[in-house]
């Protein structure tokens, strides 16, 4: 039988089996995938300077959350964040959240940690995204469709309720989407 040193703290090397090696590698790979999702977010910030959250925590609910943050940076814009796969998928929406029959540009930005859903505060000058961040709306959402180029969801927040659609713009680059209010 194969022996593996330092595979598990709770077992001696003789007690470890190949199944445990595979399971341990899977867990490590999943952990690295979560960290990779936040690599760009972490690279852009100096956590000694900014109060923005860094470390991911376990979520406490099975419901998917969304948050819309009012962000006074160089220009006022809104950040739409949707929980997916342990992180917050994020878009900057320069003209705010659309009403029915409006289409607003939404620029995809780096994933943010789950903790960012409760972040409000001042990002210091000289830091990425410097300015004031306030929560404008927060709640849960249900996914109707989540594909590479189209996302359909139903928001249930304090201000926003109902159907919203994100559609990737083909000619405008990978990061540009349209955000629309769906008709009920």
Short mmCIF file of N, CA and C in Angstrom, two decimals:
data_model
loop_
_atom_site.label_atom_id
_atom_site.label_comp_id
_atom_site.label_asym_id
_atom_site.label_seq_id
_atom_site.Cartn_x
_atom_site.Cartn_y
_atom_site.Cartn_z
N UNK A 1 0.84 -1.19 0.00
CA UNK A 1 0.00 0.00 0.00
C UNK A 1 0.89 1.24 0.00
N UNK A 2 0.49 2.27 -0.78
CA UNK A 2 1.25 3.52 -0.83
C UNK A 2 1.16 4.25 0.49
N UNK A 3 2.26 4.94 0.85
CA UNK A 3 2.28 5.75 2.08
C UNK A 3 2.48 7.20 1.70
N UNK A 4 1.77 8.09 2.38
CA UNK A 4 1.83 9.51 2.07
C UNK A 4 2.16 10.28 3.33
N UNK A 5 3.22 11.02 3.28
CA UNK A 5 3.63 11.79 4.46
C UNK A 5 2.93 13.13 4.49
N UNK A 6 2.52 13.53 5.69
CA UNK A 6 1.92 14.84 5.96
C UNK A 6 0.68 15.12 5.11
N UNK A 7 -0.05 14.10 4.75
CA UNK A 7 -1.26 14.31 3.98
C UNK A 7 -2.39 14.81 4.87
N UNK A 8 -2.51 14.18 6.03
CA UNK A 8 -3.56 14.58 6.96
C UNK A 8 -2.98 14.69 8.35
N UNK A 9 -3.35 15.75 9.04
CA UNK A 9 -2.85 15.94 10.40
C UNK A 9 -3.45 14.95 11.38
N UNK A 10 -4.66 14.46 11.08
CA UNK A 10 -5.35 13.58 12.03
C UNK A 10 -5.02 12.10 11.83
N UNK A 11 -4.17 11.75 10.83
CA UNK A 11 -3.83 10.35 10.59
C UNK A 11 -2.33 10.21 10.35
N UNK A 12 -1.83 9.06 10.70
CA UNK A 12 -0.43 8.78 10.40
C UNK A 12 -0.33 8.44 8.91
N UNK A 13 0.87 8.56 8.30
CA UNK A 13 1.02 8.28 6.86
C UNK A 13 0.55 6.88 6.48
N UNK A 14 0.71 5.91 7.38
CA UNK A 14 0.30 4.54 7.07
C UNK A 14 -1.21 4.40 6.94
N UNK A 15 -1.95 5.29 7.57
CA UNK A 15 -3.41 5.20 7.55
C UNK A 15 -4.04 5.90 6.35
N UNK A 16 -3.26 6.64 5.59
CA UNK A 16 -3.80 7.39 4.45
C UNK A 16 -3.89 6.50 3.22
N UNK A 17 -5.02 6.60 2.52
CA UNK A 17 -5.23 5.81 1.30
C UNK A 17 -5.24 6.73 0.08
N UNK A 18 -5.23 6.11 -1.09
CA UNK A 18 -5.26 6.87 -2.33
C UNK A 18 -6.53 7.71 -2.44
N UNK A 19 -7.67 7.19 -1.97
CA UNK A 19 -8.92 7.95 -1.99
C UNK A 19 -8.79 9.25 -1.22
N UNK A 20 -8.08 9.21 -0.11
CA UNK A 20 -7.91 10.42 0.70
C UNK A 20 -7.00 11.42 -0.02
N UNK A 21 -6.03 10.91 -0.77
CA UNK A 21 -5.15 11.79 -1.54
C UNK A 21 -5.98 12.52 -2.60
N UNK A 22 -6.80 11.79 -3.33
CA UNK A 22 -7.63 12.39 -4.38
C UNK A 22 -8.59 13.41 -3.77
N UNK A 23 -9.23 13.07 -2.65
CA UNK A 23 -10.17 13.98 -1.99
C UNK A 23 -9.45 15.24 -1.52
N UNK A 24 -8.26 15.08 -0.95
CA UNK A 24 -7.49 16.23 -0.47
C UNK A 24 -7.08 17.12 -1.64
N UNK A 25 -6.67 16.52 -2.76
CA UNK A 25 -6.28 17.30 -3.93
C UNK A 25 -7.48 18.07 -4.49
N UNK A 26 -8.66 17.43 -4.51
CA UNK A 26 -9.87 18.10 -4.99
C UNK A 26 -10.17 19.33 -4.15
N UNK A 27 -10.11 19.17 -2.85
CA UNK A 27 -10.39 20.28 -1.94
C UNK A 27 -9.39 21.41 -2.16
N UNK A 28 -8.11 21.07 -2.31
CA UNK A 28 -7.09 22.10 -2.54
C UNK A 28 -7.33 22.80 -3.87
N UNK A 29 -7.71 22.04 -4.89
CA UNK A 29 -8.00 22.63 -6.19
C UNK A 29 -9.19 23.58 -6.11
N UNK A 30 -10.25 23.17 -5.40
CA UNK A 30 -11.42 24.04 -5.23
C UNK A 30 -11.04 25.31 -4.49
N UNK A 31 -10.21 25.19 -3.45
CA UNK A 31 -9.76 26.37 -2.70
C UNK A 31 -8.98 27.32 -3.60
N UNK A 32 -8.09 26.76 -4.44
CA UNK A 32 -7.30 27.59 -5.35
C UNK A 32 -8.20 28.27 -6.38
N UNK A 33 -9.24 27.57 -6.85
CA UNK A 33 -10.16 28.17 -7.81
C UNK A 33 -10.85 29.37 -7.20
N UNK A 34 -11.27 29.27 -5.93
CA UNK A 34 -11.90 30.41 -5.26
C UNK A 34 -10.92 31.58 -5.16
N UNK A 35 -9.66 31.29 -4.81
CA UNK A 35 -8.65 32.35 -4.69
C UNK A 35 -8.38 32.99 -6.05
N UNK A 36 -8.33 32.15 -7.12
CA UNK A 36 -8.07 32.67 -8.46
C UNK A 36 -9.16 33.64 -8.90
N UNK A 37 -10.40 33.40 -8.49
CA UNK A 37 -11.50 34.29 -8.86
C UNK A 37 -11.28 35.69 -8.31
N UNK A 38 -10.57 35.80 -7.20
CA UNK A 38 -10.37 37.10 -6.56
C UNK A 38 -8.97 37.66 -6.80
N UNK A 39 -8.18 37.00 -7.65
CA UNK A 39 -6.81 37.43 -7.90
C UNK A 39 -6.76 38.87 -8.42
N UNK A 40 -7.57 39.19 -9.42
CA UNK A 40 -7.56 40.55 -9.99
C UNK A 40 -8.02 41.57 -8.94
N UNK A 41 -9.05 41.23 -8.18
CA UNK A 41 -9.53 42.10 -7.10
C UNK A 41 -8.40 42.40 -6.11
N UNK A 42 -7.71 41.36 -5.66
CA UNK A 42 -6.63 41.53 -4.68
C UNK A 42 -5.45 42.32 -5.24
N UNK A 43 -5.13 42.12 -6.53
CA UNK A 43 -4.00 42.84 -7.14
C UNK A 43 -4.22 44.35 -7.19
N UNK A 44 -5.47 44.77 -7.31
CA UNK A 44 -5.78 46.20 -7.48
C UNK A 44 -5.85 46.96 -6.16
N UNK A 45 -5.69 46.29 -5.02
CA UNK A 45 -5.91 46.96 -3.74
C UNK A 45 -4.72 46.83 -2.81
N UNK A 46 -4.50 47.88 -2.01
CA UNK A 46 -3.51 47.88 -0.94
C UNK A 46 -4.30 47.82 0.36
N UNK A 47 -4.41 46.63 0.93
CA UNK A 47 -5.33 46.43 2.05
C UNK A 47 -4.88 47.12 3.33
N UNK A 48 -3.64 47.58 3.38
CA UNK A 48 -3.22 48.38 4.54
C UNK A 48 -3.75 49.80 4.43
N UNK A 49 -4.14 50.20 3.22
CA UNK A 49 -4.61 51.57 2.97
C UNK A 49 -6.12 51.68 2.86
N UNK A 50 -6.78 50.62 2.39
CA UNK A 50 -8.21 50.70 2.12
C UNK A 50 -9.01 49.82 3.09
N UNK A 51 -10.20 50.27 3.47
CA UNK A 51 -11.03 49.47 4.38
C UNK A 51 -11.82 48.37 3.66
N UNK A 52 -11.61 48.22 2.37
CA UNK A 52 -12.36 47.21 1.62
C UNK A 52 -12.04 45.81 2.14
N UNK A 53 -13.02 44.90 2.09
CA UNK A 53 -12.80 43.55 2.60
C UNK A 53 -11.85 42.73 1.73
N UNK A 54 -11.13 41.82 2.38
CA UNK A 54 -10.16 40.99 1.67
C UNK A 54 -10.51 39.50 1.74
N UNK A 55 -10.74 38.97 2.91
CA UNK A 55 -10.86 37.53 3.11
C UNK A 55 -12.30 37.07 2.95
N UNK A 56 -12.48 35.95 2.30
CA UNK A 56 -13.83 35.41 2.11
C UNK A 56 -14.30 34.68 3.37
N UNK A 57 -15.58 34.79 3.66
CA UNK A 57 -16.20 34.08 4.78
C UNK A 57 -17.28 33.17 4.23
N UNK A 58 -17.69 32.22 5.06
CA UNK A 58 -18.78 31.35 4.64
C UNK A 58 -20.09 32.12 4.69
N UNK A 59 -20.92 31.90 3.69
CA UNK A 59 -22.21 32.57 3.69
C UNK A 59 -23.17 31.82 4.59
N UNK A 60 -24.18 32.52 5.04
CA UNK A 60 -25.08 31.96 6.05
C UNK A 60 -26.44 31.56 5.50
N UNK A 61 -26.69 31.76 4.21
CA UNK A 61 -28.01 31.49 3.64
C UNK A 61 -27.86 30.76 2.33
N UNK A 62 -28.88 29.98 1.99
CA UNK A 62 -28.88 29.29 0.70
C UNK A 62 -29.34 30.20 -0.43
N UNK A 63 -29.98 31.32 -0.09
CA UNK A 63 -30.47 32.24 -1.11
C UNK A 63 -29.30 33.03 -1.70
N UNK A 64 -29.37 33.27 -3.00
CA UNK A 64 -28.35 34.08 -3.68
C UNK A 64 -28.62 35.55 -3.41
N UNK A 65 -27.56 36.30 -3.13
CA UNK A 65 -27.74 37.72 -2.82
C UNK A 65 -27.32 38.60 -3.99
N UNK A 66 -27.87 39.80 -4.02
CA UNK A 66 -27.39 40.84 -4.91
C UNK A 66 -27.24 42.10 -4.07
N UNK A 67 -26.38 42.98 -4.53
CA UNK A 67 -26.25 44.30 -3.90
C UNK A 67 -25.97 45.31 -5.01
N UNK A 68 -26.53 46.49 -4.84
CA UNK A 68 -26.22 47.60 -5.73
C UNK A 68 -25.64 48.69 -4.86
N UNK A 69 -24.41 49.08 -5.19
CA UNK A 69 -23.71 50.10 -4.41
C UNK A 69 -23.59 51.38 -5.23
N UNK A 70 -23.92 52.48 -4.58
CA UNK A 70 -23.74 53.80 -5.16
C UNK A 70 -22.27 54.15 -4.92
N UNK A 71 -21.54 54.44 -5.98
CA UNK A 71 -20.09 54.61 -5.87
C UNK A 71 -19.70 55.98 -6.43
N UNK A 72 -19.33 56.88 -5.53
CA UNK A 72 -18.87 58.21 -5.93
C UNK A 72 -17.36 58.14 -6.12
N UNK A 73 -16.92 57.74 -7.31
CA UNK A 73 -15.48 57.69 -7.62
C UNK A 73 -15.19 58.92 -8.49
N UNK A 74 -14.43 58.75 -9.56
CA UNK A 74 -14.22 59.89 -10.47
C UNK A 74 -15.55 60.46 -10.93
N UNK A 75 -16.49 59.56 -11.18
CA UNK A 75 -17.87 59.93 -11.53
C UNK A 75 -18.80 59.02 -10.74
N UNK A 76 -19.99 59.53 -10.48
CA UNK A 76 -20.99 58.69 -9.82
C UNK A 76 -21.39 57.56 -10.76
N UNK A 77 -21.39 56.35 -10.24
CA UNK A 77 -21.92 55.20 -10.97
C UNK A 77 -22.46 54.22 -9.94
N UNK A 78 -23.08 53.17 -10.40
CA UNK A 78 -23.62 52.15 -9.52
C UNK A 78 -22.93 50.84 -9.84
N UNK A 79 -22.64 50.06 -8.80
CA UNK A 79 -22.02 48.75 -8.97
C UNK A 79 -23.07 47.68 -8.69
N UNK A 80 -23.34 46.86 -9.69
CA UNK A 80 -24.26 45.73 -9.54
C UNK A 80 -23.42 44.51 -9.22
N UNK A 81 -23.77 43.83 -8.13
CA UNK A 81 -23.02 42.64 -7.73
C UNK A 81 -23.99 41.48 -7.52
N UNK A 82 -23.68 40.35 -8.16
CA UNK A 82 -24.51 39.16 -8.07
C UNK A 82 -23.67 38.01 -7.54
N UNK A 83 -24.16 37.37 -6.50
CA UNK A 83 -23.44 36.22 -5.95
C UNK A 83 -23.51 35.06 -6.93
N UNK A 84 -22.35 34.47 -7.20
CA UNK A 84 -22.27 33.27 -8.04
C UNK A 84 -20.97 32.55 -7.75
N UNK A 85 -21.06 31.27 -7.47
CA UNK A 85 -19.89 30.43 -7.24
C UNK A 85 -18.97 30.98 -6.16
N UNK A 86 -19.53 31.51 -5.09
CA UNK A 86 -18.74 31.93 -3.94
C UNK A 86 -18.17 33.33 -4.01
N UNK A 87 -18.40 34.04 -5.10
CA UNK A 87 -17.91 35.42 -5.24
C UNK A 87 -19.06 36.31 -5.72
N UNK A 88 -18.80 37.59 -5.78
CA UNK A 88 -19.77 38.53 -6.33
C UNK A 88 -19.33 38.92 -7.74
N UNK A 89 -20.06 38.46 -8.75
CA UNK A 89 -19.83 38.90 -10.12
C UNK A 89 -20.25 40.36 -10.16
N UNK A 90 -19.48 41.21 -10.82
CA UNK A 90 -19.68 42.66 -10.67
C UNK A 90 -19.67 43.41 -12.00
N UNK A 91 -20.53 44.43 -12.06
CA UNK A 91 -20.63 45.32 -13.20
C UNK A 91 -20.73 46.76 -12.71
N UNK A 92 -20.04 47.68 -13.36
CA UNK A 92 -20.20 49.11 -13.10
C UNK A 92 -21.27 49.62 -14.08
N UNK A 93 -22.27 50.30 -13.53
CA UNK A 93 -23.39 50.79 -14.34
C UNK A 93 -23.38 52.32 -14.26
N UNK A 94 -22.77 52.99 -15.26
CA UNK A 94 -22.57 54.45 -15.18
C UNK A 94 -23.85 55.27 -15.05
N UNK A 95 -24.93 54.87 -15.69
CA UNK A 95 -26.15 55.69 -15.66
C UNK A 95 -27.21 55.16 -14.70
N UNK A 96 -26.84 54.26 -13.82
CA UNK A 96 -27.80 53.75 -12.85
C UNK A 96 -28.63 52.60 -13.38
N UNK A 97 -29.51 52.11 -12.53
CA UNK A 97 -30.33 50.94 -12.85
C UNK A 97 -31.49 51.39 -13.74
N UNK A 98 -31.71 50.71 -14.87
CA UNK A 98 -32.73 51.16 -15.82
C UNK A 98 -34.16 50.89 -15.35
N UNK A 99 -35.06 51.72 -15.87
CA UNK A 99 -36.50 51.50 -15.73
C UNK A 99 -36.95 50.69 -16.95
N UNK A 100 -38.23 50.31 -17.00
CA UNK A 100 -38.78 49.59 -18.15
C UNK A 100 -38.53 50.42 -19.41
N UNK A 101 -38.17 49.75 -20.50
CA UNK A 101 -37.89 50.35 -21.81
C UNK A 101 -36.61 51.17 -21.86
N UNK A 102 -35.76 51.07 -20.86
CA UNK A 102 -34.44 51.71 -20.89
C UNK A 102 -33.37 50.62 -21.00
N UNK A 103 -32.26 50.97 -21.64
CA UNK A 103 -31.10 50.08 -21.74
C UNK A 103 -29.90 50.87 -21.23
N UNK A 104 -29.20 50.33 -20.25
CA UNK A 104 -28.03 51.02 -19.71
C UNK A 104 -26.79 50.15 -19.87
N UNK A 105 -25.68 50.79 -20.19
CA UNK A 105 -24.41 50.10 -20.27
C UNK A 105 -24.02 49.57 -18.89
N UNK A 106 -23.53 48.34 -18.85
CA UNK A 106 -22.99 47.74 -17.63
C UNK A 106 -21.63 47.14 -17.99
N UNK A 107 -20.57 47.65 -17.38
CA UNK A 107 -19.21 47.21 -17.71
C UNK A 107 -18.77 46.19 -16.67
N UNK A 108 -18.50 44.98 -17.14
CA UNK A 108 -18.07 43.91 -16.23
C UNK A 108 -16.71 44.27 -15.63
N UNK A 109 -16.60 44.12 -14.33
CA UNK A 109 -15.35 44.37 -13.62
C UNK A 109 -14.96 43.10 -12.87
N UNK A 110 -13.87 43.16 -12.15
CA UNK A 110 -13.36 41.97 -11.46
C UNK A 110 -14.35 41.47 -10.40
N UNK A 111 -14.30 40.15 -10.16
CA UNK A 111 -15.10 39.56 -9.09
C UNK A 111 -14.69 40.16 -7.75
N UNK A 112 -15.64 40.26 -6.85
CA UNK A 112 -15.40 40.79 -5.50
C UNK A 112 -15.72 39.70 -4.48
N UNK A 113 -15.11 39.76 -3.30
CA UNK A 113 -15.42 38.76 -2.28
C UNK A 113 -16.83 38.95 -1.75
N UNK A 114 -17.39 37.89 -1.24
CA UNK A 114 -18.76 37.90 -0.69
C UNK A 114 -18.95 39.02 0.33
N UNK A 115 -17.93 39.30 1.14
CA UNK A 115 -18.02 40.34 2.18
C UNK A 115 -18.31 41.72 1.61
N UNK A 116 -17.99 41.92 0.36
CA UNK A 116 -18.21 43.24 -0.24
C UNK A 116 -19.70 43.58 -0.29
N UNK A 117 -20.54 42.59 -0.12
CA UNK A 117 -21.99 42.83 -0.16
C UNK A 117 -22.45 43.73 0.98
N UNK A 118 -21.67 43.84 2.03
CA UNK A 118 -22.06 44.71 3.16
C UNK A 118 -21.11 45.90 3.31
N UNK A 119 -20.20 46.08 2.33
CA UNK A 119 -19.22 47.17 2.44
C UNK A 119 -19.84 48.52 2.13
N UNK A 120 -19.63 49.45 3.03
CA UNK A 120 -19.91 50.87 2.82
C UNK A 120 -18.74 51.60 3.42
N UNK A 121 -18.31 52.66 2.78
CA UNK A 121 -17.20 53.41 3.36
C UNK A 121 -16.46 54.23 2.33
N UNK A 122 -15.36 54.76 2.79
CA UNK A 122 -14.53 55.65 1.99
C UNK A 122 -13.29 54.89 1.52
N UNK A 123 -13.10 54.78 0.21
CA UNK A 123 -11.87 54.21 -0.34
C UNK A 123 -10.91 55.38 -0.51
N UNK A 124 -9.74 55.33 0.13
CA UNK A 124 -8.83 56.49 0.15
C UNK A 124 -8.33 56.91 -1.24
N UNK A 125 -8.03 58.19 -1.38
CA UNK A 125 -7.45 58.72 -2.61
C UNK A 125 -6.15 57.95 -2.90
N UNK A 126 -5.91 57.71 -4.17
CA UNK A 126 -4.72 56.97 -4.57
C UNK A 126 -4.96 55.47 -4.67
N UNK A 127 -6.08 55.01 -4.13
CA UNK A 127 -6.43 53.59 -4.21
C UNK A 127 -7.39 53.37 -5.38
N UNK A 128 -7.40 52.14 -5.89
CA UNK A 128 -8.30 51.78 -6.98
C UNK A 128 -9.75 52.01 -6.53
N UNK A 129 -10.51 52.76 -7.31
CA UNK A 129 -11.91 53.02 -6.98
C UNK A 129 -12.11 54.06 -5.89
N UNK A 130 -11.11 54.91 -5.67
CA UNK A 130 -11.17 55.90 -4.59
C UNK A 130 -12.48 56.68 -4.62
N UNK A 131 -13.08 56.82 -3.45
CA UNK A 131 -14.34 57.55 -3.33
C UNK A 131 -15.23 56.91 -2.28
N UNK A 132 -16.48 57.34 -2.25
CA UNK A 132 -17.43 56.87 -1.26
C UNK A 132 -18.32 55.77 -1.84
N UNK A 133 -18.51 54.71 -1.07
CA UNK A 133 -19.37 53.60 -1.47
C UNK A 133 -20.50 53.48 -0.46
N UNK A 134 -21.74 53.47 -0.96
CA UNK A 134 -22.92 53.30 -0.11
C UNK A 134 -23.80 52.21 -0.71
N UNK A 135 -24.42 51.43 0.14
CA UNK A 135 -25.36 50.42 -0.36
C UNK A 135 -26.65 51.14 -0.77
N UNK A 136 -27.04 50.96 -2.02
CA UNK A 136 -28.25 51.58 -2.56
C UNK A 136 -29.44 50.62 -2.46
N UNK A 137 -29.16 49.33 -2.70
CA UNK A 137 -30.18 48.29 -2.54
C UNK A 137 -29.49 46.96 -2.32
N UNK A 138 -30.22 46.07 -1.67
CA UNK A 138 -29.67 44.75 -1.36
C UNK A 138 -30.84 43.79 -1.20
N UNK A 139 -30.62 42.55 -1.56
CA UNK A 139 -31.67 41.55 -1.41
C UNK A 139 -31.22 40.22 -1.96
N UNK A 140 -32.20 39.43 -2.36
CA UNK A 140 -31.94 38.11 -2.93
C UNK A 140 -32.39 38.11 -4.39
N UNK A 141 -31.87 37.14 -5.13
CA UNK A 141 -32.30 37.03 -6.52
C UNK A 141 -32.42 35.57 -6.91
N UNK A 142 -33.21 35.33 -7.94
CA UNK A 142 -33.36 34.00 -8.53
C UNK A 142 -32.87 34.07 -9.97
N UNK A 143 -32.14 33.06 -10.36
CA UNK A 143 -31.62 32.99 -11.73
C UNK A 143 -32.63 32.29 -12.63
N UNK A 144 -32.99 32.94 -13.71
CA UNK A 144 -33.82 32.30 -14.73
C UNK A 144 -32.91 31.66 -15.78
N UNK A 145 -31.80 32.37 -16.09
CA UNK A 145 -30.86 31.91 -17.11
C UNK A 145 -29.51 32.55 -16.81
N UNK A 146 -28.44 31.75 -16.87
CA UNK A 146 -27.09 32.31 -16.73
C UNK A 146 -26.21 31.63 -17.76
N UNK A 147 -26.02 32.31 -18.87
CA UNK A 147 -25.17 31.82 -19.94
C UNK A 147 -24.02 32.80 -20.15
N UNK A 148 -23.10 32.43 -21.03
CA UNK A 148 -21.92 33.27 -21.26
C UNK A 148 -22.28 34.70 -21.68
N UNK A 149 -23.30 34.83 -22.51
CA UNK A 149 -23.63 36.14 -23.08
C UNK A 149 -24.98 36.70 -22.64
N UNK A 150 -25.67 35.99 -21.75
CA UNK A 150 -26.99 36.47 -21.32
C UNK A 150 -27.30 35.96 -19.92
N UNK A 151 -27.79 36.88 -19.09
CA UNK A 151 -28.19 36.54 -17.72
C UNK A 151 -29.59 37.10 -17.51
N UNK A 152 -30.50 36.25 -17.08
CA UNK A 152 -31.85 36.70 -16.73
C UNK A 152 -32.09 36.36 -15.27
N UNK A 153 -32.60 37.34 -14.53
CA UNK A 153 -32.81 37.10 -13.10
C UNK A 153 -33.99 37.90 -12.58
N UNK A 154 -34.46 37.49 -11.41
CA UNK A 154 -35.52 38.21 -10.72
C UNK A 154 -34.95 38.72 -9.41
N UNK A 155 -34.98 40.05 -9.25
CA UNK A 155 -34.47 40.68 -8.03
C UNK A 155 -35.59 40.84 -7.02
N UNK A 156 -35.25 40.63 -5.76
CA UNK A 156 -36.18 40.87 -4.67
C UNK A 156 -35.43 41.65 -3.60
N UNK A 157 -35.37 42.98 -3.78
CA UNK A 157 -34.65 43.84 -2.86
C UNK A 157 -35.57 44.81 -2.17
N UNK A 158 -34.99 45.76 -1.46
CA UNK A 158 -35.79 46.78 -0.80
C UNK A 158 -36.36 47.78 -1.81
N UNK A 159 -35.56 48.15 -2.81
CA UNK A 159 -35.99 49.10 -3.84
C UNK A 159 -36.38 48.42 -5.14
N UNK A 160 -35.59 47.45 -5.53
CA UNK A 160 -35.79 46.80 -6.83
C UNK A 160 -36.48 45.45 -6.67
N UNK A 161 -37.51 45.27 -7.47
CA UNK A 161 -38.20 43.99 -7.51
C UNK A 161 -38.54 43.71 -8.96
N UNK A 162 -38.38 42.49 -9.36
CA UNK A 162 -38.77 42.14 -10.72
C UNK A 162 -37.64 41.62 -11.57
N UNK A 163 -37.93 41.51 -12.84
CA UNK A 163 -37.05 40.88 -13.82
C UNK A 163 -36.03 41.87 -14.38
N UNK A 164 -34.78 41.41 -14.48
CA UNK A 164 -33.70 42.19 -15.10
C UNK A 164 -32.91 41.26 -16.00
N UNK A 165 -32.35 41.83 -17.05
CA UNK A 165 -31.61 41.05 -18.04
C UNK A 165 -30.28 41.75 -18.33
N UNK A 166 -29.21 40.96 -18.36
CA UNK A 166 -27.90 41.43 -18.80
C UNK A 166 -27.57 40.71 -20.10
N UNK A 167 -27.20 41.47 -21.14
CA UNK A 167 -26.85 40.89 -22.43
C UNK A 167 -25.49 41.44 -22.84
N UNK A 168 -24.55 40.53 -23.13
CA UNK A 168 -23.20 40.95 -23.54
C UNK A 168 -23.26 41.56 -24.95
N UNK A 169 -22.58 42.69 -25.11
CA UNK A 169 -22.50 43.34 -26.42
C UNK A 169 -21.35 42.73 -27.21
N UNK A 170 -21.63 42.15 -28.34
CA UNK A 170 -20.62 41.45 -29.13
C UNK A 170 -19.57 42.39 -29.71
N UNK A 171 -20.00 43.49 -30.30
CA UNK A 171 -19.07 44.38 -31.01
C UNK A 171 -18.29 45.29 -30.08
N UNK A 172 -18.73 45.43 -28.86
CA UNK A 172 -18.12 46.42 -27.97
C UNK A 172 -17.06 45.83 -27.04
N UNK A 173 -16.72 44.57 -27.20
CA UNK A 173 -15.70 43.97 -26.34
C UNK A 173 -16.31 43.05 -25.30
N UNK A 174 -15.47 42.24 -24.72
CA UNK A 174 -15.90 41.21 -23.77
C UNK A 174 -16.56 41.75 -22.51
N UNK A 175 -16.19 42.94 -22.09
CA UNK A 175 -16.62 43.45 -20.79
C UNK A 175 -17.91 44.28 -20.83
N UNK A 176 -18.36 44.67 -22.00
CA UNK A 176 -19.53 45.55 -22.10
C UNK A 176 -20.82 44.76 -22.26
N UNK A 177 -21.78 45.09 -21.41
CA UNK A 177 -23.10 44.45 -21.40
C UNK A 177 -24.16 45.53 -21.45
N UNK A 178 -25.39 45.14 -21.79
CA UNK A 178 -26.55 46.00 -21.62
C UNK A 178 -27.36 45.46 -20.45
N UNK A 179 -27.82 46.36 -19.59
CA UNK A 179 -28.69 45.99 -18.48
C UNK A 179 -30.08 46.54 -18.81
N UNK A 180 -31.08 45.66 -18.77
CA UNK A 180 -32.45 46.04 -19.09
C UNK A 180 -33.39 45.61 -17.96
N UNK A 181 -34.44 46.37 -17.78
CA UNK A 181 -35.51 45.98 -16.86
C UNK A 181 -36.46 45.14 -17.68
N UNK A 182 -36.71 43.91 -17.23
CA UNK A 182 -37.63 43.04 -17.95
C UNK A 182 -39.07 43.46 -17.74
N UNK A 183 -39.91 43.07 -18.66
CA UNK A 183 -41.35 43.35 -18.52
C UNK A 183 -41.98 42.22 -17.73
N UNK A 184 -42.83 42.59 -16.82
CA UNK A 184 -43.45 41.59 -15.93
C UNK A 184 -44.59 40.88 -16.61
#
